[in-house]
Amino acid sequence: MKQTRRENLVFLGGAASAILTPLGASAGDTVEVEGAVVHEVQMLNKHPDNSRERQVFVPDIVRAKVGDTIKFVTVDKGHNSESSKKGIPAGAEAWRGKINADVEYVIKVEGAYLYNCKPHRTAGMVGLLLVGDVSGNYEEVKKSRFRGKERKRYEDIFARADEILATEAAGSS
Ligand SMILES: [Cu+2]
């Protein structure tokens, strides 16, 4: 937790000063850091609200911003979290957690991220991160090739993600 905080400080401090220095402003630097959030995603054998849904990340969609941390938490055994090979924004770092290992991923690049549990990918244990402005790769990752139950889960996930983004677009106009 402390370490994550420090990484956020280094990263956002650098980015913020690069932007703000030409304007001669620096007082706002820490605001972004204070606003950084840790989002917890649980790795579960059964969905807490629907026991017929097995092998799940909960929540399976996270709306986040650059500087936030996604923490994948091992609740049930036998799962991992890893980013999908072509399912992350250009320039973003991939991650691959070990089985039964928690993962803390600090987001540095905005866009859409697909990830999955390796042993349960085709059983539909997949998820989506939406970070900042996702217009750069959202439609592209949506068109990825999905197999087995992975496809069904992503249909559902993207239907809900479309709604989230449409609501935001309506709110900001
Ligand atoms: Cu799994």
PDB file of N, CA, C and O and ligand atoms in Angstrom, residues 44 55-57 78-80 117-121 125, ligand 1:
ATOM      1  N   LEU A  44     -12.737 -14.889  -7.739  1.00  0.00           N
ATOM      2  CA  LEU A  44     -13.701 -15.744  -7.027  1.00  0.00           C
ATOM      3  C   LEU A  44     -14.103 -16.982  -7.825  1.00  0.00           C
ATOM      4  O   LEU A  44     -14.138 -16.960  -9.063  1.00  0.00           O
ATOM      5  N   GLN A  55     -16.192 -18.834 -11.661  1.00  0.00           N
ATOM      6  CA  GLN A  55     -14.904 -18.309 -12.129  1.00  0.00           C
ATOM      7  C   GLN A  55     -15.089 -16.868 -12.603  1.00  0.00           C
ATOM      8  O   GLN A  55     -15.260 -16.609 -13.789  1.00  0.00           O
ATOM      9  N   VAL A  56     -15.037 -15.944 -11.669  1.00  0.00           N
ATOM     10  CA  VAL A  56     -15.316 -14.544 -12.012  1.00  0.00           C
ATOM     11  C   VAL A  56     -14.344 -13.562 -11.335  1.00  0.00           C
ATOM     12  O   VAL A  56     -13.822 -13.831 -10.255  1.00  0.00           O
ATOM     13  N   PHE A  57     -14.147 -12.446 -12.015  1.00  0.00           N
ATOM     14  CA  PHE A  57     -13.550 -11.261 -11.401  1.00  0.00           C
ATOM     15  C   PHE A  57     -14.718 -10.371 -10.981  1.00  0.00           C
ATOM     16  O   PHE A  57     -15.644 -10.145 -11.768  1.00  0.00           O
ATOM     17  N   GLY A  78      -6.566 -20.798  -6.966  1.00  0.00           N
ATOM     18  CA  GLY A  78      -6.530 -21.367  -8.312  1.00  0.00           C
ATOM     19  C   GLY A  78      -6.651 -20.351  -9.432  1.00  0.00           C
ATOM     20  O   GLY A  78      -6.808 -20.732 -10.593  1.00  0.00           O
ATOM     21  N   HIS A  79      -6.570 -19.059  -9.091  1.00  0.00           N
ATOM     22  CA  HIS A  79      -6.728 -18.018 -10.112  1.00  0.00           C
ATOM     23  C   HIS A  79      -5.488 -17.134 -10.206  1.00  0.00           C
ATOM     24  O   HIS A  79      -4.695 -17.064  -9.282  1.00  0.00           O
ATOM     25  N   ASN A  80      -5.396 -16.466 -11.345  1.00  0.00           N
ATOM     26  CA  ASN A  80      -4.396 -15.404 -11.482  1.00  0.00           C
ATOM     27  C   ASN A  80      -5.013 -14.278 -12.283  1.00  0.00           C
ATOM     28  O   ASN A  80      -6.146 -14.370 -12.760  1.00  0.00           O
ATOM     29  N   CYS A 117      -7.960 -14.576 -16.290  1.00  0.00           N
ATOM     30  CA  CYS A 117      -7.309 -15.597 -15.472  1.00  0.00           C
ATOM     31  C   CYS A 117      -6.845 -16.656 -16.455  1.00  0.00           C
ATOM     32  O   CYS A 117      -7.635 -17.127 -17.275  1.00  0.00           O
ATOM     33  N   LYS A 118      -5.577 -17.022 -16.405  1.00  0.00           N
ATOM     34  CA  LYS A 118      -5.073 -17.943 -17.425  1.00  0.00           C
ATOM     35  C   LYS A 118      -5.806 -19.288 -17.451  1.00  0.00           C
ATOM     36  O   LYS A 118      -6.274 -19.710 -18.497  1.00  0.00           O
ATOM     37  N   PRO A 119      -5.905 -20.002 -16.314  1.00  0.00           N
ATOM     38  CA  PRO A 119      -6.580 -21.310 -16.382  1.00  0.00           C
ATOM     39  C   PRO A 119      -8.074 -21.226 -16.696  1.00  0.00           C
ATOM     40  O   PRO A 119      -8.654 -22.219 -17.139  1.00  0.00           O
ATOM     41  N   HIS A 120      -8.702 -20.092 -16.475  1.00  0.00           N
ATOM     42  CA  HIS A 120     -10.166 -20.004 -16.664  1.00  0.00           C
ATOM     43  C   HIS A 120     -10.580 -19.024 -17.742  1.00  0.00           C
ATOM     44  O   HIS A 120     -11.725 -18.573 -17.761  1.00  0.00           O
ATOM     45  N   ARG A 121      -9.677 -18.707 -18.631  1.00  0.00           N
ATOM     46  CA  ARG A 121     -10.020 -17.736 -19.676  1.00  0.00           C
ATOM     47  C   ARG A 121     -11.205 -18.218 -20.527  1.00  0.00           C
ATOM     48  O   ARG A 121     -12.185 -17.487 -20.709  1.00  0.00           O
ATOM     49  N   MET A 125     -13.487 -16.290 -17.317  1.00  0.00           N
ATOM     50  CA  MET A 125     -12.964 -15.464 -16.222  1.00  0.00           C
ATOM     51  C   MET A 125     -12.107 -14.346 -16.818  1.00  0.00           C
ATOM     52  O   MET A 125     -10.898 -14.487 -16.988  1.00  0.00           O
TER      53      MET A 125
HETATM   54 CU    CU B   1      -9.471 -18.393 -12.542  1.00  0.00          CU
END
